Amino acid sequence: MTVDRPFEPLSGSPEVLDSLASGASRASAALSTVHSDLVGLDTTMTRQRSAAVDTARTALDDLMARVRLSDRVLRETARVLADRAAGLAREQHEALQAIAQREEAWTRVRRAEADEAAAWQLGLDTADLRHLDAARLAAEARARRDAAHDDVLDAERRWYRVRETKETSSRVAARRLGGLGHPDLVRWAVADGTTLADLGSRWADGVRLAERLSAGAVAGADPAERQELREGTVAALAAAGDDPVLWTALWERVGPAELYAALGVGAVAGPTREALATGLAAWARHATPTERYALGNALVSALPPGFHELGDRADLAAALLRPALPADVHRGAADALVERHGATGSSEADTAATGTLTVAVATGLAADPDAALRHLAPPGTTAADVTDRAHAWFGVAPPDGWPDGGTAVTGLLAAAIGAGTHPGADAPQQVRAALASSAATTALVAPGGLLAGAYPVSDAASRHVAAAYAPYLVSADDAAWHPSADGSPPAPGVRGLPPLAEGAEPVPEVVQPRLDAFALRDVVAATSTTETASGHWLRQVDIAVAAAAATATAEGVGAADAEALAQAGVADGAAVVGSIASGTISVAQDAAAEDALLYSTGLNLATTPVGARTSLGLLGLGTLLPPLGPDHVGAAREEVLATEDTLRERVVTPFETAWRRELADRGLPPDAIDDAARRWAADSQTMTITFRDSFDVHSGLGRRLGERS
């Protein structure tokens, strides 16, 4: 479909459409002649009796059915094209009228502005007796200007209405034409044993149901008549079953806007919702990817913009968008949701009203990680576009939280990042995933963001967030030294690894996002507020530390390189556990500001074994600190500092254990191993300083992000 520029003549050629309609009519007439010839041949063959003739007649019957169906298709094509040609000519004429009306109104605006300026100039000339009337003349000119400007706006609205009518009519015509061919549907019908004649009958049933829906959607119809149509439509929908032929005919002729209008703004009964969802799934199995995307997009874009007009339509759309639908449907709906957020300014009322719809779309899209990444960071996208998409999904949330506690939208993020960081992901995919992560990190904790609200997210959402950042924990500490200067998502980059000794196995690099350190810390803290949630992060830290330890102590890595890699891994692990601990201090700061008596620490690390020597049992969920008096922050800092040694041991011990194992494999005696591993111990000066530098920064223990000392 061509794009029409505002206030210019509408594109398109009614003459070409008329010519195509005539061609389809001629082809239909030719098929009618062919069908007559086939009927004559069939009549002749009825006088013959043999197995070969019977076989030939069976094939002939099938061929005649195909010809009849093709004839019907061509006749319908001709009718649609002829109707569209007439409609386009009418729309182009109305658009030209609106353009002329607008130009004439602008001329009056400019004339009135000139008159007003002349009136004020006249008022300055005291020698002219008319200067006493200057104020009145200026006011009259302003009134004419305002009236003319209103006419400009009326003309512009008229032009937009005409363009919308054209676009809607073109989409409807395209859907109707697209459904006339559907070779996949024909092949399915043949394979299912359905004759093409029966296929045409079932198609006609779908067309009639579509016409019933369209009739119920007509604005201005008699209320009693509309109610009768609606009741009949609801009954017909519930009885439609899962016939893909019928539903294909219906969905190719009726758009979501007509469906919503026909069913009204009230709640739709369960059987009707179920029938519509079943029918949509049946249609989607035989639709093209483009058709699926378009319908998914329309299910959302056809929703009215006003909160009061929305009614239960968003919930109906959510019911139709089952998770098992092809990803193209959900991707179309997701793109429309992003556009809606931009159009409505992500208002709290609209976000809340479309909550179930957002959950449904995110759930469906997350089921296909490649589609999730394609939506959040499309190929060839810009950082600005990714930022807008991240804001729509993660930078807004209903005032009382998402219905599922944020599980679906965070699942969308985790799926997209997974698609761009798995071992088979190419460099462009990795860059797109890094862009999505960078933008999402800032959006999640921005004012109004998913993790900035008063309601905590679910443990499942915390698990999704931890999984989304798992591929990037190797650069968690680096983020502290690259905070954004203006609050915008930093550009993605590749974190370089220290050089390995000659002969060592190369370590695959994954494109890493440039994460805003403040935002990253807050993301981790906000998703670590329960024992289960913090456990998700700790498991990811354990996995990352184990992988880093294996890399640092791989065969062929020299001692100096190994220690440098180990220190980098310790710093990254400390960054994450420090971010978890930052929740304790931030809660204490809030408590101090509000002079609260009790508060929840926000830090809760799961009781998890560390090596074979110790275990963590830190600050159970909901534990209240002892009465702190006025010094909430001081007490919180002491609590965090008290956990530092245990956390350091958790992060450092895997490196020491792996290094000792590697040295033993190299044949070193125990005394030599103890001596070589001394700097790798959790209580060594080297690892203590390495851990503390990163831990202090990310936990907020008094150092500022970005500083080293």
XYZ file of C-alpha atoms in Angstrom:
709
model
C 0.000 0.000 0.000
C 1.387 3.413 -0.956
C 1.888 6.062 1.713
C -0.093 9.271 1.259
C 1.583 12.470 2.380
C -0.593 14.761 4.495
C -2.707 17.246 2.569
C -1.634 16.042 -0.865
C -3.812 14.252 -3.440
C -4.396 10.602 -2.605
C -2.396 8.109 -4.618
C -3.848 5.329 -6.725
C -5.438 4.830 -10.131
C -9.137 3.951 -10.400
C -8.619 3.461 -14.136
C -6.071 0.694 -13.565
C -8.377 -1.022 -11.084
C -11.241 -0.843 -13.583
C -9.010 -2.369 -16.237
C -8.049 -5.218 -13.908
C -11.694 -5.805 -13.040
C -12.532 -6.056 -16.734
C -9.719 -8.547 -17.259
C -10.966 -10.712 -14.408
C -14.482 -10.629 -15.859
C -13.206 -11.736 -19.268
C -11.252 -14.588 -17.654
C -14.362 -15.624 -15.754
C -16.354 -15.708 -18.973
C -13.676 -17.860 -20.589
C -13.823 -20.305 -17.683
C -17.590 -20.475 -18.037
C -17.080 -21.588 -21.644
C -14.533 -24.176 -20.515
C -16.950 -25.452 -17.902
C -19.698 -25.842 -20.507
C -17.328 -27.870 -22.686
C -16.434 -30.071 -19.706
C -20.110 -30.649 -18.942
C -20.622 -31.769 -22.540
C -17.670 -34.143 -22.272
C -19.025 -35.534 -19.016
C -22.422 -36.130 -20.643
C -20.759 -38.069 -23.434
C -18.779 -40.168 -20.975
C -21.880 -41.142 -19.010
C -22.791 -43.463 -21.916
C -19.532 -45.384 -21.459
C -18.980 -48.135 -18.859
C -15.451 -49.173 -17.861
C -12.990 -48.745 -15.037
C -10.914 -46.362 -17.137
C -13.940 -44.219 -17.913
C -14.937 -44.171 -14.265
C -11.454 -42.994 -13.330
C -11.558 -40.352 -16.045
C -14.960 -39.143 -14.899
C -13.703 -38.822 -11.322
C -10.832 -36.663 -12.532
C -13.247 -34.705 -14.699
C -15.563 -34.029 -11.780
C -12.625 -32.730 -9.786
C -11.539 -30.539 -12.686
C -15.041 -29.116 -13.128
C -15.187 -28.306 -9.428
C -11.866 -26.488 -9.708
C -13.100 -24.571 -12.735
C -16.310 -23.594 -10.973
C -14.366 -22.400 -7.940
C -11.914 -20.478 -10.127
C -14.816 -18.914 -12.011
C -16.346 -17.834 -8.719
C -12.994 -16.465 -7.578
C -12.571 -14.433 -10.752
C -16.089 -13.031 -10.587
C -15.542 -12.001 -6.972
C -12.195 -10.503 -7.931
C -13.831 -8.437 -10.639
C -16.498 -7.216 -8.239
C -13.990 -6.264 -5.538
C -11.763 -4.432 -8.012
C -14.692 -2.574 -9.544
C -15.982 -1.555 -6.110
C -12.532 -0.436 -5.067
C -12.095 1.586 -8.243
C -15.337 3.449 -7.571
C -14.445 3.945 -3.915
C -10.955 5.208 -4.709
C -12.290 7.717 -7.221
C -14.744 8.978 -4.621
C -12.058 9.218 -1.932
C -9.650 11.060 -4.217
C -12.358 13.584 -5.059
C -13.181 14.167 -1.375
C -9.491 14.553 -0.552
C -9.097 17.214 -3.251
C -12.067 19.066 -1.798
C -10.495 18.958 1.670
C -7.170 20.227 0.277
C -8.898 23.125 -1.464
C -10.893 23.929 1.688
C -7.678 23.957 3.704
C -5.843 26.236 1.278
C -8.753 28.669 1.191
C -8.903 28.713 5.005
C -5.155 29.335 5.270
C -5.552 32.268 2.888
C -8.154 33.732 5.237
C -5.873 33.128 8.229
C -3.027 35.048 6.587
C -5.370 37.845 5.512
C -6.775 38.180 9.054
C -3.280 38.245 10.547
C -2.328 41.007 8.135
C -5.490 42.927 9.053
C -4.671 42.615 12.756
C -1.135 43.889 12.216
C -2.469 46.813 10.176
C -4.978 47.645 12.911
C -2.281 47.842 15.572
C -0.127 49.940 13.236
C -3.074 52.258 12.749
C -3.362 52.656 16.510
C 0.138 54.122 16.596
C -0.779 56.885 14.137
C -2.555 59.441 16.351
C -2.895 61.769 13.390
C -5.317 59.323 11.827
C -8.743 59.623 13.461
C -9.272 55.922 12.878
C -6.650 55.119 15.508
C -9.436 55.185 18.103
C -10.926 52.093 16.427
C -7.638 50.187 16.323
C -8.403 47.857 19.250
C -11.827 46.988 17.866
C -10.447 46.369 14.383
C -7.667 44.175 15.800
C -10.156 42.134 17.842
C -12.353 41.618 14.793
C -9.325 40.483 12.800
C -8.350 38.049 15.538
C -11.848 36.604 15.553
C -11.700 36.128 11.777
C -8.276 34.530 12.137
C -9.503 32.101 14.815
C -12.540 31.152 12.770
C -10.389 30.604 9.705
C -7.939 28.537 11.707
C -10.812 26.352 12.932
C -11.726 25.842 9.289
C -8.139 24.784 8.585
C -8.362 22.174 11.318
C -11.740 20.987 10.053
C -10.306 20.556 6.563
C -7.304 18.670 7.884
C -9.513 16.362 9.919
C -11.628 15.783 6.835
C -8.528 14.878 4.809
C -7.357 12.446 7.483
C -10.800 10.843 7.635
C -10.768 10.352 3.886
C -7.271 8.879 3.981
C -8.297 6.537 6.790
C -11.318 5.462 4.767
C -9.065 4.805 1.794
C -6.565 2.806 3.836
C -9.277 0.799 5.561
C -11.071 0.097 2.304
C -7.817 -0.877 0.612
C -6.942 -3.268 3.425
C -10.402 -4.812 3.318
C -10.181 -5.202 -0.450
C -6.717 -6.721 -0.184
C -7.913 -9.210 2.410
C -10.895 -10.161 0.292
C -8.728 -10.660 -2.768
C -6.098 -12.568 -0.794
C -8.681 -15.060 0.410
C -9.886 -15.845 -3.086
C -6.776 -17.803 -4.015
C -5.321 -19.451 -0.895
C -3.617 -22.441 -2.541
C -2.670 -23.805 0.881
C -6.316 -23.858 1.877
C -7.299 -25.571 -1.357
C -4.571 -28.192 -0.943
C -5.692 -28.775 2.646
C -9.294 -29.225 1.549
C -8.313 -31.726 -1.133
C -6.076 -33.667 1.264
C -8.897 -33.700 3.816
C -11.232 -35.266 1.290
C -13.266 -32.109 0.829
C -14.532 -31.523 -2.675
C -13.883 -28.149 -4.151
C -17.616 -27.673 -4.512
C -17.979 -28.136 -0.757
C -15.066 -25.796 -0.259
C -16.954 -23.109 -2.149
C -20.035 -23.699 -0.016
C -18.100 -23.419 3.219
C -16.359 -20.329 1.917
C -19.759 -18.821 1.220
C -20.794 -19.603 4.807
C -17.818 -17.606 6.003
C -18.688 -14.758 3.675
C -22.251 -14.669 4.979
C -21.024 -14.618 8.574
C -18.652 -11.813 7.658
C -21.503 -9.869 6.104
C -23.535 -10.352 9.270
C -20.661 -8.956 11.321
C -20.252 -6.028 8.953
C -23.950 -5.242 9.156
C -23.775 -5.232 12.948
C -20.862 -2.816 12.827
C -22.667 -0.156 10.788
C -22.802 3.069 12.777
C -26.131 4.813 13.025
C -28.246 1.679 12.572
C -31.432 1.313 14.575
C -30.513 0.209 18.148
C -33.067 -2.588 18.197
C -31.890 -3.800 14.807
C -28.257 -3.703 15.919
C -29.087 -5.660 19.061
C -30.887 -8.292 17.005
C -27.966 -8.490 14.584
C -25.507 -8.744 17.468
C -27.387 -11.594 19.113
C -27.613 -13.473 15.827
C -23.946 -12.860 15.139
C -22.909 -14.109 18.569
C -24.921 -17.294 18.048
C -23.440 -17.814 14.580
C -19.898 -17.276 15.851
C -20.363 -19.766 18.657
C -21.607 -22.362 16.143
C -18.824 -21.806 13.611
C -16.478 -24.381 15.127
C -12.916 -24.616 13.848
C -13.572 -24.862 10.103
C -10.527 -23.129 8.563
C -12.365 -22.470 5.294
C -15.155 -20.575 7.008
C -12.809 -18.630 9.279
C -10.443 -17.763 6.447
C -13.347 -16.327 4.502
C -14.464 -14.374 7.558
C -11.096 -12.965 8.621
C -10.256 -11.999 5.058
C -13.433 -9.919 4.870
C -13.878 -8.577 8.393
C -11.245 -6.577 10.203
C -10.929 -6.288 13.968
C -12.429 -2.797 13.859
C -15.665 -4.189 12.435
C -15.575 -7.076 14.892
C -15.237 -4.727 17.863
C -17.988 -2.482 16.544
C -20.328 -5.408 15.939
C -19.822 -6.911 19.397
C -19.971 -3.595 21.263
C -17.941 -2.355 24.210
C -19.353 -4.723 26.813
C -17.914 -8.036 27.904
C -18.114 -10.845 25.345
C -19.405 -14.149 26.678
C -16.943 -16.976 27.149
C -18.283 -19.272 24.380
C -18.074 -16.460 21.843
C -14.537 -15.544 22.892
C -13.549 -19.192 22.668
C -15.096 -19.539 19.213
C -13.330 -16.424 17.934
C -9.993 -17.555 19.352
C -10.425 -21.027 17.861
C -11.359 -19.529 14.515
C -8.381 -17.196 14.542
C -6.056 -20.120 15.233
C -7.641 -22.124 12.395
C -7.199 -19.197 10.007
C -3.610 -18.582 11.072
C -2.564 -22.129 10.165
C -3.186 -21.398 6.474
C -2.478 -17.658 6.296
C 0.756 -16.183 4.972
C 3.238 -14.523 7.356
C 2.279 -11.119 5.967
C -1.412 -11.796 6.554
C -0.741 -12.999 10.082
C 1.276 -9.908 10.907
C -1.393 -7.603 9.489
C -4.227 -9.170 11.479
C -2.226 -9.189 14.705
C -1.401 -5.537 14.141
C -5.030 -4.687 13.436
C -6.288 -6.442 16.573
C -4.444 -3.768 18.552
C -4.464 -0.762 16.223
C -8.248 -1.044 15.794
C -8.806 -0.524 19.512
C -10.245 2.944 20.180
C -7.761 5.457 21.597
C -10.019 6.740 24.353
C -10.031 4.957 27.706
C -13.810 5.211 28.051
C -14.394 3.863 24.521
C -12.057 0.949 25.097
C -14.442 -0.984 27.308
C -13.748 -4.705 27.283
C -12.318 -4.737 23.772
C -8.716 -4.982 24.943
C -9.626 -8.062 26.984
C -11.301 -9.569 23.918
C -8.148 -8.950 21.887
C -6.125 -10.607 24.641
C -8.399 -13.660 24.532
C -7.933 -13.945 20.770
C -4.141 -13.715 20.970
C -3.450 -17.180 22.302
C 0.222 -17.941 23.017
C 0.227 -20.839 20.529
C -0.551 -18.584 17.556
C 2.252 -18.144 15.008
C 4.762 -15.525 16.095
C 3.902 -13.263 13.143
C 0.502 -12.561 14.715
C 2.058 -11.558 18.024
C 4.772 -9.513 16.324
C 2.131 -7.497 14.489
C 0.237 -6.945 17.738
C 3.448 -5.998 19.542
C 4.374 -3.374 16.951
C 0.886 -1.903 17.250
C 1.184 -1.796 21.044
C 4.409 0.195 20.745
C 2.688 2.610 18.364
C -0.242 2.913 20.762
C 2.076 3.791 23.640
C 3.583 6.526 21.519
C 0.175 7.866 20.519
C -1.302 7.850 24.030
C 1.830 9.051 25.785
C 1.881 5.815 27.801
C -0.880 7.127 30.046
C -1.497 5.213 33.258
C -5.164 4.720 32.403
C -4.444 3.248 28.987
C -1.590 1.104 30.275
C -3.870 -0.342 32.948
C -6.764 -0.882 30.524
C -4.552 -2.798 28.101
C -2.761 -4.782 30.817
C -4.167 -8.202 29.947
C -3.529 -7.523 26.264
C 0.095 -6.598 26.940
C 0.573 -9.795 28.925
C -0.967 -11.898 26.136
C 1.179 -10.347 23.406
C 4.384 -10.571 25.425
C 3.677 -14.203 26.316
C 3.036 -15.152 22.704
C 6.060 -13.292 21.379
C 8.374 -14.754 24.018
C 7.471 -18.237 22.765
C 9.552 -17.472 19.655
C 12.880 -15.914 20.766
C 13.868 -14.896 17.226
C 10.570 -13.047 16.810
C 11.054 -11.426 20.223
C 14.471 -10.096 19.193
C 13.152 -9.007 15.818
C 10.506 -6.954 17.606
C 12.627 -5.353 20.326
C 15.557 -4.691 17.969
C 14.559 -5.128 14.312
C 17.281 -5.726 11.705
C 18.691 -2.442 10.472
C 17.162 -0.579 13.387
C 18.456 2.545 15.087
C 19.266 3.073 18.747
C 16.408 5.589 18.947
C 13.879 3.036 17.695
C 15.133 0.398 20.132
C 14.883 2.961 22.937
C 11.255 3.702 22.036
C 10.409 0.011 21.991
C 12.156 -0.600 25.304
C 10.260 2.287 26.876
C 6.920 0.929 25.657
C 7.555 -2.495 27.190
C 9.738 -1.845 30.218
C 9.536 1.892 30.878
C 5.830 1.904 31.740
C 3.642 -0.216 33.986
C 0.132 0.088 35.447
C 0.041 1.952 38.784
C -0.725 -1.299 40.619
C 1.636 -3.430 38.521
C 1.067 -5.846 35.657
C -1.617 -8.513 36.211
C 1.047 -11.242 36.251
C 3.632 -9.309 38.252
C 5.699 -8.491 35.172
C 6.336 -12.133 34.287
C 5.327 -11.799 30.628
C 7.171 -8.602 29.710
C 10.372 -9.746 31.400
C 9.974 -13.087 29.648
C 9.905 -11.168 26.380
C 13.199 -9.496 27.280
C 14.824 -12.775 28.306
C 13.709 -14.482 25.096
C 15.020 -11.667 22.897
C 18.395 -11.561 24.633
C 18.626 -15.341 24.438
C 18.079 -15.217 20.676
C 20.975 -12.789 20.305
C 23.455 -14.468 22.634
C 23.130 -18.213 22.027
C 26.215 -19.952 20.602
C 24.887 -19.813 17.045
C 24.011 -16.101 17.068
C 25.882 -14.073 14.475
C 27.439 -10.661 15.086
C 24.433 -8.588 13.872
C 22.118 -10.568 16.158
C 24.480 -10.017 19.076
C 24.602 -6.280 18.425
C 20.803 -6.086 18.278
C 20.498 -8.012 21.540
C 23.069 -5.727 23.158
C 21.122 -2.678 21.989
C 17.915 -4.123 23.432
C 19.606 -4.867 26.752
C 21.187 -1.420 26.929
C 17.881 0.331 26.288
C 15.903 -1.972 28.577
C 18.304 -1.454 31.489
C 17.631 2.268 31.542
C 13.894 1.897 30.904
C 13.293 -0.693 33.629
C 14.274 1.650 36.460
C 13.293 4.990 34.923
C 10.420 6.858 36.613
C 7.283 4.863 35.856
C 9.310 1.847 34.753
C 8.537 -1.761 35.570
C 11.053 -1.930 38.427
C 10.492 1.614 39.697
C 6.925 1.138 40.913
C 5.636 0.555 44.403
C 4.634 -3.029 43.639
C 7.381 -5.677 43.471
C 7.604 -7.942 40.469
C 7.013 -11.680 40.693
C 9.783 -14.145 41.419
C 9.301 -15.474 37.892
C 9.917 -11.966 36.549
C 13.088 -11.765 38.625
C 14.188 -15.080 37.131
C 13.594 -13.738 33.624
C 15.582 -10.570 34.336
C 18.471 -12.539 35.813
C 18.448 -14.821 32.766
C 18.408 -11.823 30.422
C 21.566 -10.410 31.994
C 23.356 -13.749 32.376
C 25.269 -13.395 29.061
C 26.441 -9.951 30.145
C 27.689 -10.674 33.662
C 31.203 -10.848 32.201
C 31.008 -7.063 31.849
C 29.038 -6.251 35.010
C 32.033 -4.541 36.616
C 32.949 -2.685 33.421
C 29.561 -0.961 33.470
C 30.637 0.973 36.556
C 33.309 2.762 34.576
C 31.058 3.681 31.669
C 28.002 5.427 33.166
C 25.900 7.371 30.692
C 26.344 11.108 30.839
C 22.852 12.130 29.779
C 20.696 9.187 30.824
C 20.388 7.742 27.327
C 21.189 4.075 26.699
C 24.912 3.776 25.928
C 25.933 2.230 22.646
C 26.806 -1.471 22.697
C 30.399 -2.560 22.642
C 32.648 -5.618 22.853
C 34.438 -6.235 26.128
C 38.014 -7.250 25.400
C 39.548 -10.125 27.368
C 43.121 -10.071 28.693
C 45.534 -11.691 26.222
C 46.038 -15.400 26.723
C 49.298 -17.266 26.586
C 50.425 -18.601 23.242
C 48.729 -21.887 22.461
C 45.701 -21.277 24.655
C 42.239 -21.956 23.269
C 40.569 -18.763 21.994
C 37.633 -17.594 24.089
C 34.510 -16.675 22.087
C 33.471 -13.091 22.640
C 29.880 -11.944 22.832
C 28.952 -8.373 21.984
C 28.375 -6.710 25.341
C 26.010 -3.805 25.999
C 27.310 -0.571 27.437
C 25.141 -0.570 30.532
C 24.390 2.454 32.657
C 25.963 1.479 35.992
C 23.343 3.201 38.131
C 20.526 1.554 36.188
C 22.167 -1.881 36.238
C 22.628 -1.713 39.994
C 19.002 -0.729 40.489
C 17.780 -3.489 38.150
C 19.605 -6.144 40.155
C 18.482 -4.697 43.491
C 14.831 -4.454 42.432
C 14.779 -8.090 41.317
C 16.511 -9.436 44.445
C 13.972 -8.593 47.124
C 12.958 -12.145 48.045
C 14.867 -15.295 48.853
C 13.749 -16.883 45.596
C 14.493 -13.790 43.520
C 17.974 -13.232 44.906
C 18.597 -16.940 44.461
C 18.061 -16.531 40.709
C 20.820 -13.926 40.551
C 23.153 -15.950 42.752
C 22.739 -18.973 40.528
C 23.637 -16.871 37.505
C 26.648 -15.513 39.393
C 27.715 -19.061 40.269
C 27.434 -20.108 36.620
C 29.329 -17.049 35.394
C 32.034 -17.454 38.035
C 32.450 -21.136 37.189
C 32.793 -20.314 33.486
C 35.260 -17.505 34.211
C 37.270 -19.791 36.482
C 37.440 -22.440 33.760
C 38.631 -19.821 31.265
C 41.224 -18.377 33.620
C 42.702 -21.760 34.497
C 42.510 -23.395 31.073
C 45.471 -25.386 29.861
C 48.043 -23.153 28.225
C 47.175 -19.971 30.115
C 50.157 -18.448 31.868
C 50.083 -17.593 35.555
C 49.968 -13.830 34.993
C 47.179 -14.064 32.424
C 45.283 -16.510 34.615
C 45.421 -14.176 37.605
C 44.312 -11.207 35.503
C 41.353 -13.182 34.181
C 40.487 -14.348 37.691
C 40.543 -10.795 39.041
C 38.263 -9.666 36.211
C 35.851 -12.501 37.000
C 35.902 -11.707 40.723
C 35.156 -8.050 39.977
C 32.196 -9.016 37.796
C 30.784 -11.335 40.458
C 31.287 -8.674 43.121
C 29.407 -6.181 40.971
C 26.311 -8.382 40.948
C 26.308 -9.361 44.625
C 27.073 -5.740 45.471
C 24.061 -4.659 43.450
C 21.922 -7.149 45.369
C 23.233 -5.656 48.608
C 22.519 -2.116 47.404
C 18.848 -2.768 48.078
C 19.569 -2.819 51.794
C 21.135 0.622 51.762
C 18.575 2.172 49.412
C 15.751 0.938 51.643
C 17.558 2.362 54.652
C 17.937 5.696 52.895
C 14.213 5.743 52.180
C 13.514 4.867 55.794
C 15.763 7.645 57.011
C 14.084 10.140 54.725
C 10.662 9.108 55.970
C 11.840 8.609 59.572
C 10.299 5.123 59.552
C 10.618 2.869 62.574
C 10.931 -0.433 60.752
C 11.775 -1.368 57.206
C 12.488 -4.360 55.043
C 16.168 -4.709 54.178
C 15.593 -5.638 50.547
C 18.643 -7.955 50.683
C 17.990 -11.660 50.838
C 20.539 -14.132 49.620
C 19.483 -17.748 49.405
C 21.111 -20.244 51.717
C 23.482 -21.768 49.198
C 26.682 -23.801 49.696
C 29.980 -22.066 49.038
C 32.637 -24.569 48.083
C 32.707 -27.313 50.722
C 33.461 -25.194 53.751
C 30.706 -22.693 54.413
C 27.173 -21.632 53.535
C 25.238 -18.427 53.234
C 22.273 -17.681 55.444
C 22.055 -13.947 54.973
C 19.178 -11.728 55.980
C 16.115 -13.903 55.387
C 13.146 -12.488 53.476
C 11.341 -9.752 55.359
C 13.845 -9.703 58.223
C 13.549 -6.430 60.093
C 16.681 -4.804 61.362
C 16.929 -4.077 65.091
C 15.636 -0.651 66.139
C 17.971 1.727 64.409
C 17.111 5.035 65.932
C 17.786 7.869 63.516
C 20.823 6.186 61.895
C 19.068 3.834 59.474
C 21.790 4.062 56.837
C 24.627 3.455 59.258
C 23.025 0.276 60.536
C 22.287 -0.896 56.998
C 25.917 -0.335 56.011
C 27.022 -2.442 58.957
C 24.655 -5.239 57.882
C 26.032 -5.180 54.334
C 29.631 -5.024 55.526
C 28.974 -8.015 57.766
C 28.105 -10.112 54.705
C 31.106 -9.039 52.646
C 33.508 -11.774 53.755
C 30.990 -14.543 53.091
C 30.073 -13.109 49.700
C 33.726 -12.680 48.774
C 34.383 -16.303 49.659
C 31.452 -17.361 47.477
C 32.804 -15.499 44.472
C 36.540 -16.116 44.903
C 36.612 -19.751 46.049
C 35.719 -21.262 42.622
C 38.735 -19.494 41.096
C 41.076 -20.768 43.806
C 39.676 -24.294 43.552
C 40.014 -24.344 39.759
C 43.565 -22.967 39.924
C 44.619 -25.563 42.472
C 43.145 -28.302 40.301
C 44.981 -27.005 37.233
C 48.284 -26.803 39.116
C 47.798 -30.353 40.359
C 47.134 -31.496 36.792
C 50.425 -29.856 35.820
C 52.175 -32.050 38.375
C 53.079 -29.474 41.038
C 53.576 -30.786 44.586
C 51.175 -29.665 47.366
C 53.610 -27.129 48.850
C 54.136 -25.505 45.478
C 50.389 -25.445 44.852
C 49.775 -23.732 48.211
C 52.424 -21.160 47.414
C 51.148 -20.504 43.868
C 47.501 -20.284 44.966
C 48.113 -17.983 47.926
C 47.204 -14.862 45.920
C 43.998 -16.593 44.781
C 42.637 -17.165 48.278
C 39.470 -15.339 49.319
C 41.307 -13.652 52.207
C 44.356 -12.670 50.143
C 45.114 -8.995 49.732
C 44.829 -9.268 45.955
C 41.357 -10.805 45.894
C 40.137 -8.775 48.870
C 40.980 -5.497 47.148
C 39.648 -6.709 43.794
C 36.358 -7.802 45.322
C 35.985 -4.753 47.570
C 36.609 -2.220 44.804
C 33.695 -3.555 42.797
C 31.483 -4.490 45.760
C 31.757 -1.036 47.359
C 30.847 0.707 44.133
C 27.791 -1.381 43.357
C 26.468 -1.755 46.894
C 26.574 1.996 47.580
C 28.771 1.709 50.656
C 30.093 5.227 50.267
C 32.008 5.193 47.019
C 30.636 6.925 43.960
C 30.041 5.053 40.746
C 32.842 5.563 38.294
C 35.547 6.297 40.882
C 38.589 4.150 41.576
C 41.087 4.521 44.343
